[in-house]
Amino acid sequence: MIQLELVKKVFPNTTVPAVDEVTFSINKGNICVFVGPSGCGKTTILRMINRLVEPTSGNIYVDGENILDVDSDELRRRIGYVIQQIGLLPHRTIEQNVGLVPRLLKWSEAKIKQRVMELLEIVGLDPVETAWKYPYQLSGGQMQRAGVARALAADPPIMLMDEPFGAVDPIVRGRLQDEFLRLQQEVKKTICFVTHDINEALKMGDYIVVMNMGKLVQKGTPMEVLSNPANKFVKDMIGDDRGVKLLDLTRAESLMTAVTEGSAAARDCSCFLDAIQPVKMALEVMMKNDSDVVGICRGKEVVGTLSWTEIKKHIHKISGDQE
Amino acid sequence: MNFELERFVEAMLDRSPPYILEHLQLVLIPLGIATAIAFPVGVLLTRPRFRRYTGRVMSIFNAGQTIPPLAVIAVFFPFLGLGYWPAVIALTIYALLPIARNTLAGLAAVPREVKDAARGMGMTEWQILSQVELPLSLPVVMSGIKTSAVLTAGTAALAALVGGKGMGAVIFAGINFFRMELILAGTIYIGIIAVLLDRVLTFVEEKMTPSYMK
Ligand SMILES: Nc1ncnc2c1ncn2[C@@H]1O[C@H](COP(=O)(O)OP(=O)(O)OP(=O)(O)O)[C@@H](O)[C@H]1O
Ligand SMILES: [Mg+2]
């Protein structure tokens, strides 16, 4: 668990705070995404959590412990850090880079080797091909994945990830996001994730913290932020397709009309969708099958129907809230 | 001044060679001492605690190279007199600057994000210095040592003037007795020593430069 209490940072020789009295907490096992324009203080917040930057005022607690009471090197070995500029050691191989923290923690060489190979696999780098290369022999995207592997190496319960997928193309980024979310299902780490891409924030975050000019503008679940943007700044950042983005986060089951298996309504459906799929998928299925209604299933059983009219009504309702 | 080939051959083969080792010593000892001083001082000056002294210390090293070694010997004359060790001290002072300057430059050239990442991974300041900063800056430090070596090889000729031995003895004998052959032979040997040192240290430098920097 990570807590920030009225944390403020004014860098030397500047007048405007880079981070201005920010308060929030992240529960164990959750991903909190910081999103906001360049220079709004996202990186500074991360770097205060692992004490690379000391706050001007305010308190930070990690697992209930004030971080000022922990030796800073020890704290950092417990917190995985993916830095924005990647920062692999140029004179060390990828194997040595990824094994850096385990070596600092004095793991056995055999265990380190095994762990590095496992991690390279996880982040989608060929272990045999990549382990002995130097960073300059990798592409930007591959270096970034090595950076993620390095941060995960010692299996730290907390991760700070500063635009970890910034240097890869949208398709690979989407895949890395999916893989990471799947990994997170297993490892349940407490993650601070920085991005300036609102779509990435909505996809990755259990919570989102929207920042602007050092100030916390809004915090909440993606659903809360989407359906109730705190102000024009948040609304503009989400963009004009707020309704569609919401449909991506809304499960089909939450809008459907419940029917019983075998009823006339259920039998009329020509296409089907799993109940936990987003409403956006329902639209996709309807379009593909040239149908106005889709049957919603749990397992093999049809439990509801969702029609184009119902979806339209829902969009109108949110858009109505908006004005 | 006239030139006789026979005397020149004699100067090259008989008169000068005994001074080669002497001259080499006169280069390597000051170089070793200068490295032992300038390198650690350069490292210290890049540490946060001592960074504010950088300007002052570097201007001292600068003066060490601007003031001619003979003047340095003159200054120390009342305490040390003449001879070998005053010459070594003067040459050492002369050799400090390039090494210190390159140590500072080499450490300053280590990318910020690399040090940052190392710190973020939980490396201690000492681990960052010894495992990241020094390996990455060593090639630049080596090239400073090389500059000093070549510089000292030439300047060391002056040591003979104060009884400090070295190849300079051959040259100054030539000047005193109007023997062009001796002046030429001494100069050639100093040139060879300088080139040889340069070659050897370049080889070491290349050995130290990891493939990614080439
Ligand atoms: N070491 C520093 N000294 C002075 N000012 C700094 C320092 N680091 C950051 N700043 C300033 O603090 C503000 C916030 O910087 P920060 O790096 O946290 O932004 P960011 O949200 O991560 O931006 P980006 O998306 O571009 O990475 C900026 O105005 C920046 O200029
Ligand atoms: Mg940043």
XYZ file of C-alpha atoms and ligand atoms in Angstrom:
569
model
C 0.000 0.000 0.000
C 1.174 3.487 -0.880
C -0.125 6.682 0.714
C 0.702 10.272 -0.102
C -0.344 13.031 2.294
C -0.310 16.627 1.051
C 2.913 15.938 -0.811
C 4.481 19.000 -2.337
C 7.688 19.479 -4.293
C 9.208 22.814 -5.203
C 12.485 22.303 -7.046
C 15.376 24.598 -6.109
C 15.361 27.912 -7.982
C 11.766 27.486 -9.112
C 8.658 29.156 -7.786
C 5.836 27.013 -9.168
C 5.532 23.666 -7.366
C 6.153 20.651 -9.639
C 3.784 18.697 -7.391
C 1.320 20.640 -5.288
C -0.160 19.101 -2.132
C -1.192 15.827 -3.672
C -3.029 13.302 -1.500
C -4.063 9.799 -2.532
C -3.571 6.194 -1.624
C -3.198 3.012 -3.620
C -4.385 -0.255 -2.154
C -2.301 -3.393 -2.253
C -2.581 -5.212 -5.562
C -4.028 -2.292 -7.505
C -2.785 -0.376 -10.502
C -3.026 3.380 -10.149
C -2.414 5.294 -13.351
C -1.194 8.886 -13.340
C -2.221 10.681 -16.454
C -1.728 14.254 -17.546
C 0.112 16.486 -19.982
C 3.894 16.753 -20.181
C 5.425 18.505 -17.192
C 2.437 18.027 -14.890
C 4.558 16.261 -12.263
C 3.937 12.558 -12.925
C 7.589 11.540 -12.912
C 8.254 13.696 -9.865
C 5.552 11.844 -7.904
C 7.070 8.458 -8.764
C 10.555 9.639 -7.849
C 9.359 10.887 -4.488
C 7.968 7.441 -3.693
C 11.407 5.805 -4.093
C 13.215 8.804 -2.607
C 15.075 9.858 -5.739
C 13.402 13.206 -5.038
C 12.755 14.418 -1.499
C 9.399 16.153 -1.020
C 9.438 19.770 0.143
C 6.578 18.952 2.492
C 4.075 16.208 3.155
C 4.445 12.542 4.018
C 4.713 9.337 2.035
C 3.998 5.909 3.490
C 4.778 2.558 1.924
C 3.078 -0.378 3.644
C 2.266 1.940 6.518
C 5.902 2.908 7.057
C 7.077 6.488 6.557
C 9.656 6.158 3.789
C 11.962 8.576 5.610
C 12.391 5.852 8.256
C 13.685 3.343 5.680
C 17.221 3.274 4.286
C 16.818 4.704 0.784
C 18.883 2.005 -0.994
C 16.966 -0.734 0.769
C 13.655 0.950 -0.070
C 14.610 1.111 -3.758
C 15.499 -2.583 -3.906
C 11.976 -3.336 -2.680
C 10.396 -1.086 -5.314
C 10.705 -1.960 -8.983
C 11.359 1.134 -11.098
C 10.947 1.424 -14.847
C 12.487 4.775 -15.669
C 11.119 6.941 -18.453
C 14.481 7.160 -20.241
C 15.001 3.365 -19.827
C 18.567 3.842 -18.488
C 20.052 0.398 -19.107
C 23.727 0.213 -18.132
C 25.489 0.452 -21.517
C 28.541 -1.557 -20.424
C 26.542 -4.494 -19.119
C 24.771 -7.225 -21.067
C 20.990 -7.560 -20.944
C 21.480 -10.551 -18.637
C 23.549 -8.402 -16.257
C 21.129 -5.495 -16.531
C 18.090 -7.610 -15.725
C 19.955 -9.455 -12.963
C 21.116 -6.199 -11.375
C 18.820 -6.053 -8.351
C 18.948 -9.808 -7.592
C 22.765 -9.475 -7.579
C 22.526 -6.501 -5.206
C 20.339 -8.702 -3.016
C 22.997 -11.428 -3.241
C 20.880 -14.154 -4.778
C 22.769 -17.259 -5.911
C 24.095 -17.099 -9.481
C 22.048 -20.116 -10.562
C 18.854 -18.563 -9.262
C 19.655 -15.236 -10.970
C 20.319 -16.925 -14.330
C 17.062 -18.801 -14.142
C 15.089 -15.730 -13.108
C 16.556 -13.589 -15.915
C 15.655 -16.160 -18.562
C 12.148 -16.453 -17.172
C 11.714 -12.650 -17.192
C 13.007 -12.161 -20.724
C 10.436 -14.705 -21.801
C 7.693 -12.861 -19.918
C 8.427 -9.498 -21.532
C 8.612 -11.094 -24.965
C 12.358 -11.100 -25.584
C 14.004 -14.278 -26.832
C 16.190 -15.271 -23.832
C 18.800 -17.138 -25.858
C 19.091 -14.387 -28.467
C 18.961 -11.395 -26.140
C 20.654 -12.311 -22.866
C 24.215 -11.798 -24.108
C 23.598 -8.658 -26.125
C 24.503 -5.147 -25.035
C 21.798 -2.490 -24.855
C 23.089 -0.730 -27.983
C 22.340 -3.886 -29.948
C 18.623 -3.668 -29.116
C 15.833 -1.606 -30.657
C 14.130 1.062 -28.560
C 11.154 -1.168 -27.897
C 13.345 -4.115 -26.935
C 15.351 -1.915 -24.554
C 12.134 -0.770 -22.961
C 11.064 -4.370 -22.373
C 14.465 -5.142 -20.874
C 13.843 -2.146 -18.581
C 10.520 -3.650 -17.496
C 12.186 -7.040 -16.933
C 14.871 -5.383 -14.803
C 12.240 -3.715 -12.640
C 10.395 -7.011 -12.153
C 13.560 -9.008 -11.468
C 13.571 -9.260 -7.699
C 9.788 -9.709 -7.661
C 9.198 -6.440 -5.763
C 5.719 -6.040 -4.285
C 5.607 -2.448 -5.534
C 6.334 -1.186 -9.033
C 6.820 2.349 -10.325
C 6.416 2.373 -14.079
C 7.130 5.605 -15.929
C 5.672 5.346 -19.443
C 6.889 1.746 -19.701
C 5.376 1.188 -23.140
C 6.100 4.610 -24.621
C 8.723 3.510 -27.147
C 6.761 0.823 -28.994
C 4.244 1.011 -31.814
C 0.517 0.958 -30.967
C 0.045 -2.696 -31.887
C 2.923 -3.966 -29.770
C 1.878 -1.563 -27.021
C -1.598 -3.074 -27.005
C -0.104 -6.541 -26.752
C 2.293 -5.554 -23.966
C -0.602 -3.983 -22.077
C -2.637 -7.184 -22.394
C 0.290 -9.334 -21.341
C 1.001 -7.062 -18.426
C -2.602 -7.109 -17.238
C -2.590 -10.887 -17.443
C 0.654 -11.045 -15.489
C -0.826 -8.678 -12.927
C -3.740 -11.089 -12.402
C -1.181 -13.607 -11.147
C 1.307 -11.445 -9.289
C -1.026 -8.782 -7.876
C 1.557 -6.054 -7.412
C 0.875 -2.550 -6.213
C 1.652 -0.438 -9.249
C 2.053 3.260 -9.961
C 1.831 3.605 -13.700
C 2.518 6.840 -15.570
C 1.248 7.647 -19.025
C 0.044 10.621 -20.992
C -2.213 8.394 -23.079
C -5.742 8.501 -21.658
C -6.694 5.279 -23.436
C -3.812 3.457 -21.804
C -4.872 4.942 -18.464
C -8.470 3.759 -18.873
C -7.329 0.303 -19.906
C -4.648 -0.289 -17.270
C -5.953 1.522 -14.233
C -7.916 0.236 -11.275
C -7.733 3.903 -10.337
C -6.838 6.917 -12.367
C -5.251 10.083 -11.015
C -5.590 12.974 -13.432
C -2.912 15.626 -12.959
C -2.471 19.106 -14.355
C 0.290 21.592 -13.531
C 1.305 19.747 -10.394
C -2.210 19.532 -9.033
C -4.402 16.487 -8.643
C -7.472 17.257 -10.749
C -9.476 14.069 -10.292
C -9.083 10.602 -8.858
C -11.400 7.666 -9.325
C -12.012 4.462 -11.211
C -11.922 4.716 -15.008
C -15.704 4.428 -14.921
C -16.046 7.300 -12.456
C -13.692 9.542 -14.385
C -15.415 8.778 -17.673
C -18.953 9.196 -16.456
C -18.265 12.191 -14.216
C -15.331 14.235 -15.476
C -14.471 16.746 -12.740
C -14.060 19.691 -15.102
C -13.442 20.797 -18.645
C -9.775 19.824 -18.468
C -10.623 16.188 -17.735
C -13.417 16.196 -20.285
C -11.093 17.571 -22.978
C -8.469 15.009 -22.135
C -10.952 12.158 -22.477
C -11.934 13.524 -25.868
C -15.143 13.721 -27.861
C -15.689 9.969 -27.900
C -16.499 9.758 -24.208
C -19.682 7.769 -24.858
C -17.907 5.138 -26.918
C -15.088 4.900 -24.375
C -17.678 4.276 -21.701
C -19.232 1.491 -23.762
C -15.806 -0.085 -23.769
C -15.797 -0.147 -19.965
C -19.425 -1.136 -19.504
C -20.144 -4.839 -19.345
C -22.955 -6.085 -21.543
C -24.657 -7.667 -18.525
C -25.090 -4.266 -16.860
C -27.320 -2.942 -19.678
C -29.103 -6.108 -20.785
C -32.728 -6.983 -20.296
C -32.882 -10.267 -18.441
C -34.704 -13.088 -20.203
C -35.151 -16.742 -19.380
C -33.490 -19.450 -21.395
C -35.794 -20.792 -24.048
C -38.129 -17.761 -24.032
C -39.266 -16.245 -27.301
C -36.918 -13.273 -26.943
C -33.953 -15.562 -26.404
C -34.883 -17.721 -29.370
C -35.160 -14.668 -31.636
C -31.475 -13.798 -31.208
C -29.276 -14.687 -34.125
C -25.987 -13.676 -32.478
C -24.539 -13.943 -28.997
C -22.005 -12.367 -26.657
C -20.536 -13.312 -23.295
C -22.007 -11.325 -20.394
C -18.660 -9.908 -19.216
C -17.727 -8.552 -22.650
C -17.943 -4.762 -23.065
C -20.982 -3.179 -24.678
C -18.712 -2.011 -27.485
C -18.279 -5.682 -28.437
C -22.071 -6.029 -28.544
C -22.153 -3.277 -31.180
C -19.441 -5.062 -33.123
C -21.353 -8.361 -33.042
C -24.602 -6.647 -34.099
C -22.902 -4.951 -37.037
C -21.248 -8.139 -38.187
C -24.510 -10.078 -38.090
C -26.678 -7.238 -39.364
C -28.913 -7.599 -36.330
C -30.487 -5.100 -33.911
C -30.276 -7.329 -30.900
C -27.715 -9.626 -29.354
C -28.230 -12.461 -26.927
C -26.160 -12.245 -23.762
C -24.830 -15.540 -22.445
C -23.318 -16.857 -19.267
C -21.623 -20.025 -20.314
C -24.041 -21.788 -22.666
C -27.147 -20.230 -21.189
C -28.807 -17.153 -22.689
C -29.544 -14.832 -19.764
C -30.498 -11.592 -21.493
C -30.816 -9.508 -24.600
C -29.239 -6.214 -25.480
C -30.702 -4.133 -28.270
C -29.383 -1.191 -30.270
C -32.206 0.947 -28.781
C -31.105 0.140 -25.237
C -27.517 1.085 -26.018
C -28.633 4.337 -27.682
C -30.714 5.206 -24.617
C -27.698 4.582 -22.423
C -25.467 6.852 -24.521
C -28.103 9.596 -24.400
C -28.285 9.254 -20.644
C -24.536 9.738 -20.167
C -24.384 12.521 -22.719
C -27.285 14.157 -20.883
C -25.273 14.048 -17.625
C -22.426 15.641 -19.441
C -24.127 18.946 -20.257
C 77.633 24.010 -36.190
C 78.692 21.232 -38.472
C 77.391 17.724 -38.875
C 79.449 14.556 -39.246
C 77.625 11.341 -40.016
C 80.164 9.207 -38.198
C 79.712 11.193 -34.981
C 75.953 11.053 -35.421
C 75.993 7.259 -35.721
C 78.173 7.106 -32.642
C 75.751 9.415 -30.788
C 72.803 7.271 -31.793
C 74.401 3.914 -31.011
C 76.755 4.603 -28.102
C 76.169 7.957 -26.383
C 72.356 8.050 -26.148
C 71.065 4.515 -25.397
C 72.233 4.502 -21.732
C 69.900 7.455 -21.143
C 66.778 5.747 -22.556
C 65.830 3.932 -19.359
C 66.685 7.000 -17.308
C 64.432 9.129 -19.456
C 61.629 6.589 -19.372
C 61.838 6.619 -15.573
C 61.734 10.385 -15.618
C 58.443 10.148 -17.514
C 56.793 7.181 -15.812
C 57.497 8.132 -12.190
C 55.987 11.648 -12.448
C 53.161 10.189 -14.547
C 52.430 7.563 -11.895
C 52.458 10.111 -9.072
C 50.376 12.592 -11.088
C 47.791 9.884 -11.836
C 47.733 8.834 -8.189
C 46.920 12.446 -7.268
C 44.848 13.826 -10.152
C 42.567 10.818 -10.683
C 41.232 10.513 -7.103
C 41.024 14.287 -6.816
C 39.080 14.412 -10.090
C 36.693 11.741 -8.778
C 36.227 13.583 -5.482
C 35.499 16.840 -7.291
C 32.529 15.223 -9.026
C 30.997 14.079 -5.710
C 28.248 16.352 -4.371
C 30.149 17.098 -1.180
C 33.251 18.445 -2.946
C 31.764 19.747 -6.178
C 31.926 23.357 -5.026
C 35.756 23.194 -4.869
C 36.069 22.137 -8.505
C 36.785 25.642 -9.823
C 39.459 26.376 -7.260
C 41.266 23.031 -7.490
C 41.229 23.030 -11.269
C 42.724 26.510 -11.400
C 45.574 25.215 -9.218
C 46.163 22.338 -11.679
C 45.916 24.836 -14.495
C 48.605 26.984 -12.935
C 50.702 23.820 -12.530
C 50.787 23.494 -16.264
C 51.052 27.179 -17.152
C 54.084 27.815 -14.931
C 57.191 26.368 -16.660
C 58.686 23.377 -14.820
C 61.989 25.243 -14.511
C 60.224 28.029 -12.637
C 58.702 25.414 -10.346
C 62.164 24.043 -9.662
C 63.350 27.588 -8.955
C 60.530 28.058 -6.455
C 61.354 24.798 -4.675
C 65.126 25.348 -4.920
C 65.525 26.758 -1.392
C 63.914 23.613 0.078
C 64.914 20.863 -2.301
C 67.960 22.144 -4.125
C 68.676 20.669 -7.553
C 68.822 17.157 -8.919
C 66.564 14.214 -9.641
C 63.727 14.628 -7.155
C 63.096 18.342 -7.737
C 62.844 17.470 -11.439
C 60.381 14.664 -10.680
C 58.258 17.017 -8.582
C 58.230 19.696 -11.267
C 57.250 17.174 -13.954
C 54.545 15.716 -11.709
C 52.971 19.119 -11.211
C 53.157 19.638 -14.959
C 51.359 16.332 -15.657
C 48.433 16.826 -13.256
C 46.110 18.926 -15.401
C 45.274 16.650 -18.370
C 44.571 13.720 -16.058
C 42.346 15.720 -13.712
C 40.570 17.412 -16.586
C 39.821 14.122 -18.354
C 38.680 12.481 -15.131
C 36.141 15.280 -14.686
C 35.117 15.126 -18.353
C 34.820 11.329 -18.347
C 32.648 11.265 -15.240
C 30.535 14.168 -16.499
C 29.887 12.273 -19.732
C 28.226 9.312 -17.978
C 24.582 9.672 -19.051
C 22.346 11.064 -16.338
C 19.638 8.476 -16.887
C 22.150 5.667 -16.436
C 23.236 6.946 -13.017
C 19.609 7.636 -12.256
C 18.552 4.095 -13.107
C 21.421 2.647 -11.081
C 20.343 4.704 -8.076
C 16.708 3.791 -8.672
C 17.607 0.091 -8.609
C 19.065 0.566 -5.140
C 22.806 0.692 -5.857
C 24.739 2.527 -3.162
C 26.754 5.634 -4.071
C 29.935 3.562 -3.892
C 28.484 0.850 -6.142
C 27.370 3.477 -8.644
C 30.863 4.986 -8.688
C 32.797 1.731 -8.886
C 30.458 -0.323 -11.084
C 28.924 2.298 -13.339
C 30.692 5.665 -13.409
C 34.325 4.528 -13.381
C 34.023 1.736 -15.966
C 32.169 4.117 -18.274
C 34.666 6.971 -17.886
C 37.921 4.995 -17.814
C 38.657 5.347 -21.552
C 38.480 9.137 -21.238
C 40.727 9.070 -18.149
C 43.213 6.899 -20.065
C 43.366 9.392 -22.885
C 44.199 12.111 -20.326
C 47.017 9.960 -18.963
C 48.251 9.514 -22.536
C 48.263 13.280 -23.140
C 50.268 13.770 -19.943
C 52.707 11.019 -20.908
C 53.516 12.542 -24.283
C 53.760 16.014 -22.748
C 56.073 14.796 -20.004
C 58.297 12.844 -22.415
C 59.218 16.120 -24.110
C 59.390 18.319 -21.050
C 61.551 15.791 -19.173
C 64.485 16.840 -21.374
C 64.720 19.970 -19.215
C 65.481 17.849 -16.133
C 69.085 17.548 -17.274
C 69.483 21.302 -16.761
C 69.102 20.870 -13.020
C 71.051 17.647 -12.797
C 67.967 15.499 -13.075
C 69.398 13.086 -15.657
C 67.504 11.823 -18.705
C 67.928 12.171 -22.434
C 68.204 15.920 -21.943
C 71.802 15.319 -20.831
C 72.706 14.300 -24.389
C 70.981 17.326 -25.902
C 72.526 19.816 -23.500
C 75.975 18.260 -23.983
C 75.461 18.877 -27.695
C 74.497 22.486 -27.040
C 77.467 23.075 -24.738
C 80.031 21.521 -27.130
C 78.363 22.726 -30.332
C 77.744 19.123 -31.412
C 74.741 18.997 -33.709
C 74.936 15.170 -33.817
C 74.261 14.908 -30.073
C 71.356 17.379 -30.154
C 69.793 15.476 -33.018
C 70.299 12.028 -31.484
C 68.811 13.120 -28.135
C 65.836 14.715 -29.857
C 65.188 11.647 -31.978
C 65.236 9.361 -28.949
C 62.832 11.615 -27.058
C 60.572 11.549 -30.081
C 60.739 7.776 -30.214
C 59.986 7.495 -26.501
C 56.982 9.829 -26.883
C 55.614 7.908 -29.867
C 56.179 4.577 -28.132
C 54.374 5.710 -24.979
C 51.551 7.024 -27.129
C 51.252 3.691 -28.966
C 51.333 1.581 -25.809
C 48.799 3.746 -23.986
C 46.555 3.904 -27.044
C 46.571 0.114 -27.037
C 45.625 0.041 -23.342
C 42.946 2.656 -23.968
C 41.432 0.588 -26.761
C 41.489 -2.510 -24.577
C 39.549 -0.569 -21.960
C 37.010 0.868 -24.371
C 34.064 -1.498 -24.502
C 32.679 -2.303 -27.930
C 29.561 -0.161 -27.517
C 31.639 3.034 -27.337
C 33.716 2.422 -30.451
N 15.444 18.127 -11.164
C 14.599 19.130 -11.487
N 14.928 20.419 -11.264
C 14.086 21.412 -11.575
N 12.881 21.250 -12.092
C 12.473 19.995 -12.349
C 13.317 18.861 -12.070
N 12.662 17.744 -12.424
C 11.465 18.153 -12.919
N 11.354 19.495 -12.869
C 10.173 20.278 -13.287
O 9.037 19.784 -12.614
C 7.918 19.732 -13.476
C 7.338 18.344 -13.500
O 8.274 17.468 -14.107
P 7.987 15.924 -14.311
O 9.221 15.335 -14.849
O 7.444 15.363 -13.058
O 6.867 15.952 -15.435
P 6.111 14.739 -16.135
O 4.678 14.856 -15.775
O 6.783 13.461 -15.824
O 6.284 15.103 -17.683
P 6.549 14.140 -18.942
O 5.239 13.556 -19.338
O 7.070 15.080 -19.977
O 7.559 13.112 -18.539
C 8.390 20.228 -14.826
O 7.989 21.575 -14.962
C 9.883 20.127 -14.759
O 10.483 21.157 -15.485
Mg 7.917 12.144 -16.934
